[in-house]
Every structure is written in structure tokens, then in C-alpha cells.
Amino acid sequence: MKITLIRLGKLHLPFAQSGYDEYVKRLGHYCKYKDELLQVNSKSKEVNILKRGEGEAILKRILPSDFVVLLDENGKNFSSTNFATQLQQWLNQHAHIVFVIGGAYGFSEEVYARSNFKVSLSCLTFSHQLVPLIFGEQLYRAFTILKGEPYHHQ
Amino acid sequence: MKITLIRLGKLHLPFAQSGYDEYVKRLGHYCKYKDELLQVNSKSKEVNILKRGEGEAILKRILPSDFVVLLDENGKNFSSTNFATQLQQWLNQHAHIVFVIGGAYGFSEEVYARSNFKVSLSCLTFSHQLVPLIFGEQLYRAFTILKGEPYHHQ
């Protein structure tokens, strides 16, 4: 069970980083979790050029056999229980699941074309700073649901 | 423009508290924001007794003229822009808006009966520890949208 999170750009709010770190630590008990922070230093302010550069950096990290799930505002909205069930299906079918959090302006067309699935965390837009933390907690929650552990109660 | 957030139970994860504190500080620039932490010490493990006790504590803090919005999983899902528009309408119509984050098991019937509106942050269930932080960021985002400030870009 190997899961990687590819994300773009450092977390500059200290609580966002330490919160994410907490869930990364917890996730280590359930899967082989890898955090992959990409730093794309583009001088361009043109959104499409930025997105293309970020997209190339993302695609370089992805193998043909990886199952790629984008965190995207137009993705599927799950309940936590349904997300856990979906995660279990992916884990059964694929050796390596790669989740990707894009840059502030979203993904390039090339990344969309390569992706296998899109998940939305909410109809609301959350700060880029908070997404790794929120996603990390949700992935941790999914594993506790799959293991029948008392963290999640509905 | 007076907004209160009533919430139950201390945040024991340090990053959850410092993250929420950050958005409380930012919110102070846009409205008269009050954080109201309630601590209900019930020895009961019976969910309905717990909820009733929490509900009584919440209702004691609410005045008849307050506009009460519950953060509830069955509430309305907004985009951030639509939430900002809704917030502006409430601010136009009511002197004091009270948002309420319930306990781990949700709200008592009495609190539901008193409420004026329900908002959902996501179809996903988020940790109780994270909800003040996530909601604080969203309220801050709403004010930046209403002011036309560059924080939110879509």
C-alpha cells in the first residue's frame, strides 16, 4: 500500500506545516506514505505558462503504472465513508496511488489528461496552505474507517 | 457587523488552535468578531444527554434577536463566492450573526429548532479539531471577496 502526495510550493504558515506533519506521521501506521514537495520557480506571471511549468514538474514524478488522483474543485464530492470505500478499491487494484494538489491556479491540460480520477474536498475553496492538512486528515480518517477504529463516528 | 462563533470544547492539537487564532486575528480587520468557547463537563456517556447539555449551554448564549447559523453536515453547500454573497445578505439584515460548531455528536433538537440556517463545510466529515480553523479561513475569505481583495482568485 503505497501512497504519494505530490504538492506544489512550501507551506509558509507554520500551523499549516505542523498540522500536515501530524497527519503524515499518523499515516505512516497505515501505508507507505510519501510526501513529495515540488518547487517550481517560474518568473512568469502568465497563468498558463505557470501551470504548464508546474504540470511538467508533476508529470516527471509520475510513472505509467501509477494511479493518479487530482484534488480538484470539479472533482467528485464524497462523504468520508464513501471516500474510504473508494480508497480501498483503488488500493486493491493499484500498487501506487498518487494524489496531486496543484498550484494556486489549478492543473495544466496535460495533468488533467494523465489523471485517472478527480476528488473535491468541498464546494468551498480552501486556502492552498490548508489543503495538505485537510487532505492528510481525510486520508487518515479513511484508514481508521477501513480498520474499524473509533476515530470516525457518524 | 458583529459575528460570534460559539464552539464546544478546547482545541488540544496546538496547530489547530494557532491556525484558528491566525484567522481570528485577520477577521478583526473586517468585523467585530467574538470567539465563544463553551466547555460542558458532562460525566454522561449517553449521546442524547451529552447533546442536550451542550444544547442548553449554547442556547444560553443566544439572544432572541440573533441570527443563528449552524455548521452542520446536512447544511447547505456553498461555493466560497456564494457564501460571501449570502454572508453579505445576513449582515445587511441582522445586527448579530452567531455561527455555532456543535460537539462531536452534533446538535440537540432544541438547537436545531432555534437555528435560522445551516451551512455545511463539505460532504466530508472533518475533525472537530480542524473545523474552527477551516471555518475561520472561510469567513476571512468571504470578507476578502466582499471587499474585492486579491486573496481569493478563481
Short mmCIF file of C-alpha atoms in Angstrom, two decimals:
data_model
loop_
_atom_site.label_atom_id
_atom_site.label_comp_id
_atom_site.label_asym_id
_atom_site.label_seq_id
_atom_site.Cartn_x
_atom_site.Cartn_y
_atom_site.Cartn_z
CA MET A 1 0.00 0.00 0.00
CA LYS A 2 1.98 2.92 -1.32
CA ILE A 3 0.52 6.41 -1.42
CA THR A 4 2.30 9.56 -2.54
CA LEU A 5 1.07 13.13 -2.25
CA ILE A 6 2.61 15.47 -4.81
CA ARG A 7 2.12 19.10 -3.84
CA LEU A 8 3.39 22.41 -5.09
CA GLY A 9 5.01 25.13 -3.05
CA LYS A 10 6.17 25.37 0.52
CA LEU A 11 3.73 25.92 3.36
CA HIS A 12 4.67 29.26 4.83
CA LEU A 13 2.10 29.28 7.63
CA PRO A 14 3.76 27.34 10.48
CA PHE A 15 0.50 25.75 11.72
CA ALA A 16 -0.29 24.51 8.19
CA GLN A 17 3.04 22.70 8.06
CA SER A 18 2.91 21.27 11.59
CA GLY A 19 -0.70 20.18 11.10
CA TYR A 20 0.15 18.38 7.89
CA ASP A 21 3.22 16.81 9.58
CA GLU A 22 0.97 15.42 12.30
CA TYR A 23 -1.20 13.53 9.77
CA VAL A 24 1.83 12.38 7.77
CA LYS A 25 3.14 10.82 10.96
CA ARG A 26 -0.20 9.12 11.65
CA LEU A 27 -0.48 7.89 8.05
CA GLY A 28 2.82 6.05 8.45
CA HIS A 29 0.97 3.48 10.58
CA TYR A 30 -1.38 2.56 7.74
CA CYS A 31 0.56 2.78 4.48
CA LYS A 32 3.86 3.62 2.91
CA TYR A 33 3.21 7.33 2.64
CA LYS A 34 5.48 9.66 0.74
CA ASP A 35 5.25 13.42 0.73
CA GLU A 36 6.64 14.93 -2.45
CA LEU A 37 7.00 18.71 -2.37
CA LEU A 38 7.77 20.29 -5.74
CA GLN A 39 9.13 23.78 -6.01
CA VAL A 40 8.70 25.30 -9.42
CA ASN A 41 10.44 28.62 -9.70
CA SER A 42 8.91 30.38 -12.63
CA LYS A 43 9.46 34.06 -13.23
CA SER A 44 6.40 34.24 -15.42
CA LYS A 45 3.23 35.82 -14.15
CA GLU A 46 1.24 34.40 -17.03
CA VAL A 47 -1.10 31.80 -15.58
CA ASN A 48 -0.92 29.34 -18.48
CA ILE A 49 2.90 29.38 -18.54
CA LEU A 50 2.96 28.86 -14.76
CA LYS A 51 0.51 25.95 -14.99
CA ARG A 52 2.43 24.33 -17.83
CA GLY A 53 5.71 24.52 -15.88
CA GLU A 54 4.06 23.06 -12.80
CA GLY A 55 2.40 20.39 -14.92
CA GLU A 56 5.72 19.30 -16.39
CA ALA A 57 7.25 19.02 -12.91
CA ILE A 58 4.27 16.93 -11.74
CA LEU A 59 4.31 14.60 -14.76
CA LYS A 60 8.04 13.92 -14.33
CA ARG A 61 7.25 12.32 -10.96
CA ILE A 62 4.53 10.02 -12.28
CA LEU A 63 5.16 6.52 -13.63
CA PRO A 64 2.91 4.94 -16.28
CA SER A 65 1.66 2.39 -13.75
CA ASP A 66 0.67 4.98 -11.11
CA PHE A 67 -2.99 5.64 -10.38
CA VAL A 68 -3.29 9.43 -10.33
CA VAL A 69 -5.97 11.26 -8.34
CA LEU A 70 -6.17 15.04 -8.60
CA LEU A 71 -7.57 17.17 -5.80
CA ASP A 72 -9.70 19.41 -7.93
CA GLU A 73 -12.67 21.69 -7.35
CA ASN A 74 -14.55 19.95 -10.16
CA GLY A 75 -13.83 16.50 -8.73
CA LYS A 76 -16.26 14.11 -7.10
CA ASN A 77 -17.64 15.04 -3.69
CA PHE A 78 -17.55 12.13 -1.27
CA SER A 79 -18.73 11.51 2.25
CA SER A 80 -15.81 10.33 4.40
CA THR A 81 -17.21 6.80 4.49
CA ASN A 82 -17.63 6.67 0.72
CA PHE A 83 -14.15 8.07 0.22
CA ALA A 84 -12.78 5.29 2.44
CA THR A 85 -14.61 2.67 0.35
CA GLN A 86 -13.27 4.22 -2.85
CA LEU A 87 -9.75 4.30 -1.42
CA GLN A 88 -9.98 0.60 -0.56
CA GLN A 89 -10.97 -0.19 -4.15
CA TRP A 90 -8.01 1.78 -5.50
CA LEU A 91 -5.66 0.08 -3.04
CA ASN A 92 -6.94 -3.31 -4.17
CA GLN A 93 -6.35 -2.51 -7.83
CA HIS A 94 -3.20 -0.40 -7.91
CA ALA A 95 0.26 -0.73 -6.35
CA HIS A 96 0.82 3.01 -6.09
CA ILE A 97 -1.74 5.78 -5.74
CA VAL A 98 -0.55 9.32 -6.37
CA PHE A 99 -2.67 12.19 -5.13
CA VAL A 100 -1.82 15.63 -6.51
CA ILE A 101 -2.55 19.09 -5.11
CA GLY A 102 -1.98 21.63 -7.86
CA GLY A 103 -0.76 25.21 -7.72
CA ALA A 104 -2.94 28.19 -6.92
CA TYR A 105 -4.33 28.29 -10.47
CA GLY A 106 -5.10 24.60 -10.90
CA PHE A 107 -3.69 21.99 -13.25
CA SER A 108 -2.44 22.13 -16.84
CA GLU A 109 -4.33 20.30 -19.56
CA GLU A 110 -1.55 17.70 -19.68
CA VAL A 111 -2.02 16.83 -16.00
CA TYR A 112 -5.78 16.54 -16.44
CA ALA A 113 -5.20 14.27 -19.44
CA ARG A 114 -2.91 11.96 -17.43
CA SER A 115 -5.11 11.79 -14.33
CA ASN A 116 -7.32 8.81 -13.51
CA PHE A 117 -9.74 10.44 -11.08
CA LYS A 118 -10.61 13.79 -9.53
CA VAL A 119 -11.69 14.33 -5.94
CA SER A 120 -13.10 17.56 -4.49
CA LEU A 121 -12.62 18.33 -0.81
CA SER A 122 -15.54 20.76 -0.79
CA CYS A 123 -17.62 23.15 -2.89
CA LEU A 124 -15.83 25.84 -0.91
CA THR A 125 -12.36 26.94 -1.97
CA PHE A 126 -9.82 26.34 0.77
CA SER A 127 -6.52 28.12 1.14
CA HIS A 128 -3.70 26.33 -0.65
CA GLN A 129 -1.91 26.47 2.67
CA LEU A 130 -4.61 24.35 4.31
CA VAL A 131 -5.21 21.70 1.65
CA PRO A 132 -2.37 19.30 2.60
CA LEU A 133 -3.53 19.41 6.23
CA ILE A 134 -7.21 18.90 5.36
CA PHE A 135 -6.42 16.14 2.88
CA GLY A 136 -3.98 14.45 5.27
CA GLU A 137 -6.64 14.30 7.97
CA GLN A 138 -9.15 12.88 5.49
CA LEU A 139 -6.78 10.16 4.31
CA TYR A 140 -6.01 9.29 7.93
CA ARG A 141 -9.75 9.24 8.65
CA ALA A 142 -10.32 6.91 5.68
CA PHE A 143 -7.79 4.40 7.06
CA THR A 144 -9.36 4.49 10.53
CA ILE A 145 -12.77 3.82 8.90
CA LEU A 146 -11.36 0.89 6.91
CA LYS A 147 -9.77 -0.54 10.06
CA GLY A 148 -12.93 -0.02 12.12
CA GLU A 149 -11.09 2.25 14.54
CA PRO A 150 -13.09 4.68 16.69
CA TYR A 151 -11.72 7.97 15.25
CA HIS A 152 -14.68 8.49 12.90
CA HIS A 153 -18.18 8.31 14.32
CA GLN A 154 -21.30 9.16 12.46
CA MET B 1 -21.08 43.98 11.79
CA LYS B 2 -20.94 41.64 14.75
CA ILE B 3 -20.17 37.96 14.31
CA THR B 4 -19.79 35.39 17.07
CA LEU B 5 -18.58 31.82 16.77
CA ILE B 6 -19.84 29.55 19.53
CA ARG B 7 -17.85 26.34 19.71
CA LEU B 8 -17.63 23.43 22.08
CA GLY B 9 -14.52 22.00 23.65
CA LYS B 10 -10.91 23.10 23.72
CA LEU B 11 -8.62 22.53 20.76
CA HIS B 12 -5.95 20.18 22.05
CA LEU B 13 -3.91 20.00 18.85
CA PRO B 14 -1.59 23.04 19.03
CA PHE B 15 -1.65 23.71 15.27
CA ALA B 16 -5.48 23.68 15.28
CA GLN B 17 -5.51 26.40 17.93
CA SER B 18 -2.76 28.55 16.40
CA GLY B 19 -4.32 28.22 12.94
CA TYR B 20 -7.69 29.33 14.22
CA ASP B 21 -6.02 32.19 16.16
CA GLU B 22 -4.45 33.40 12.91
CA TYR B 23 -7.85 33.76 11.20
CA VAL B 24 -9.46 35.30 14.30
CA LYS B 25 -6.75 37.96 14.16
CA ARG B 26 -7.37 38.57 10.46
CA LEU B 27 -11.16 38.69 10.96
CA GLY B 28 -10.72 41.55 13.41
CA HIS B 29 -10.00 43.82 10.43
CA TYR B 30 -13.40 43.17 8.86
CA CYS B 31 -15.93 42.76 11.66
CA LYS B 32 -16.42 42.71 15.39
CA TYR B 33 -15.57 39.04 15.81
CA LYS B 34 -16.08 37.20 19.06
CA ASP B 35 -14.88 33.69 19.79
CA GLU B 36 -17.02 31.97 22.40
CA LEU B 37 -15.61 28.69 23.66
CA LEU B 38 -18.04 26.64 25.77
CA GLN B 39 -16.84 23.86 28.00
CA VAL B 40 -19.56 21.46 29.00
CA ASN B 41 -18.34 18.93 31.52
CA SER B 42 -20.77 16.09 31.41
CA LYS B 43 -19.97 12.77 33.01
CA SER B 44 -22.58 11.05 30.92
CA LYS B 45 -21.55 8.88 28.01
CA GLU B 46 -25.09 8.80 26.69
CA VAL B 47 -25.10 10.76 23.45
CA ASN B 48 -28.55 12.32 23.84
CA ILE B 49 -27.79 13.53 27.38
CA LEU B 50 -24.48 14.98 26.19
CA LYS B 51 -26.16 16.76 23.28
CA ARG B 52 -28.91 18.14 25.48
CA GLY B 53 -26.38 19.54 27.96
CA GLU B 54 -24.36 21.11 25.17
CA GLY B 55 -27.55 22.45 23.59
CA GLU B 56 -28.59 24.16 26.83
CA ALA B 57 -25.16 25.81 27.11
CA ILE B 58 -25.39 27.03 23.50
CA LEU B 59 -28.93 28.39 23.84
CA LYS B 60 -28.00 30.36 26.97
CA ARG B 61 -25.60 32.40 24.85
CA ILE B 62 -28.14 33.26 22.17
CA LEU B 63 -30.42 36.30 22.25
CA PRO B 64 -33.83 36.32 20.57
CA SER B 65 -32.62 38.87 18.00
CA ASP B 66 -29.53 36.86 16.98
CA PHE B 67 -29.39 35.23 13.55
CA VAL B 68 -28.15 31.70 14.22
CA VAL B 69 -26.26 29.66 11.62
CA LEU B 70 -25.28 26.08 12.47
CA LEU B 71 -22.28 24.40 10.90
CA ASP B 72 -23.95 21.12 10.13
CA GLU B 73 -23.26 18.22 7.78
CA ASN B 74 -26.82 18.47 6.45
CA GLY B 75 -26.50 22.18 5.84
CA LYS B 76 -26.30 23.97 2.51
CA ASN B 77 -23.12 23.53 0.45
CA PHE B 78 -21.85 26.84 -0.92
CA SER B 79 -19.06 27.88 -3.20
CA SER B 80 -16.87 30.46 -1.46
CA THR B 81 -18.24 33.23 -3.67
CA ASN B 82 -21.84 32.26 -2.98
CA PHE B 83 -21.12 32.01 0.74
CA ALA B 84 -19.72 35.55 0.65
CA THR B 85 -22.89 36.80 -1.08
CA GLN B 86 -25.06 35.02 1.49
CA LEU B 87 -22.98 36.47 4.34
CA GLN B 88 -23.46 39.97 2.94
CA GLN B 89 -27.24 39.46 2.89
CA TRP B 90 -27.21 38.32 6.51
CA LEU B 91 -25.03 41.25 7.51
CA ASN B 92 -27.46 43.64 5.81
CA GLN B 93 -30.43 42.18 7.64
CA HIS B 94 -29.16 41.28 11.11
CA ALA B 95 -27.12 43.12 13.73
CA HIS B 96 -25.52 39.98 15.13
CA ILE B 97 -24.82 36.69 13.36
CA VAL B 98 -23.98 33.71 15.54
CA PHE B 99 -22.30 30.71 13.94
CA VAL B 100 -22.27 27.52 16.00
CA ILE B 101 -19.97 24.49 15.80
CA GLY B 102 -21.54 21.67 17.78
CA GLY B 103 -19.98 18.88 19.77
CA ALA B 104 -18.70 15.64 18.27
CA TYR B 105 -22.22 14.19 18.07
CA GLY B 106 -24.00 17.19 16.56
CA PHE B 107 -26.75 19.42 17.91
CA SER B 108 -29.73 18.79 20.15
CA GLU B 109 -33.25 19.14 18.76
CA GLU B 110 -33.64 22.40 20.70
CA VAL B 111 -30.64 23.95 18.95
CA TYR B 112 -31.93 22.87 15.54
CA ALA B 113 -35.32 24.37 16.39
CA ARG B 114 -33.76 27.73 17.32
CA SER B 115 -31.42 27.93 14.33
CA ASN B 116 -32.12 30.13 11.30
CA PHE B 117 -29.84 28.47 8.77
CA LYS B 118 -27.46 25.52 8.35
CA VAL B 119 -24.21 25.57 6.41
CA SER B 120 -22.11 22.54 5.51
CA LEU B 121 -18.34 22.93 5.04
CA SER B 122 -18.12 19.75 2.97
CA CYS B 123 -19.70 16.36 2.27
CA LEU B 124 -16.62 15.01 4.03
CA THR B 125 -16.51 14.90 7.81
CA PHE B 126 -13.66 16.99 9.17
CA SER B 127 -12.06 16.56 12.56
CA HIS B 128 -13.70 18.66 15.23
CA GLN B 129 -10.24 19.98 15.92
CA LEU B 130 -9.98 21.41 12.42
CA VAL B 131 -13.43 22.94 11.98
CA PRO B 132 -12.77 26.31 13.71
CA LEU B 133 -9.63 26.75 11.60
CA ILE B 134 -11.36 25.77 8.33
CA PHE B 135 -14.40 27.91 9.11
CA GLY B 136 -12.25 30.86 10.21
CA GLU B 137 -10.37 30.79 6.92
CA GLN B 138 -13.63 30.63 5.00
CA LEU B 139 -15.14 33.58 6.85
CA TYR B 140 -11.94 35.55 6.26
CA ARG B 141 -12.07 34.54 2.57
CA ALA B 142 -15.69 35.72 2.37
CA PHE B 143 -14.74 39.18 3.64
CA THR B 144 -11.85 39.47 1.18
CA ILE B 145 -14.27 38.53 -1.64
CA LEU B 146 -16.79 41.16 -0.47
CA LYS B 147 -14.03 43.79 -0.32
CA GLY B 148 -12.61 42.79 -3.72
CA GLU B 149 -9.25 41.95 -2.16
CA PRO B 150 -6.88 39.64 -4.04
CA TYR B 151 -6.82 36.72 -1.54
CA HIS B 152 -9.42 34.67 -3.42
CA HIS B 153 -8.88 34.02 -7.10
CA GLN B 154 -10.98 31.73 -9.20
#
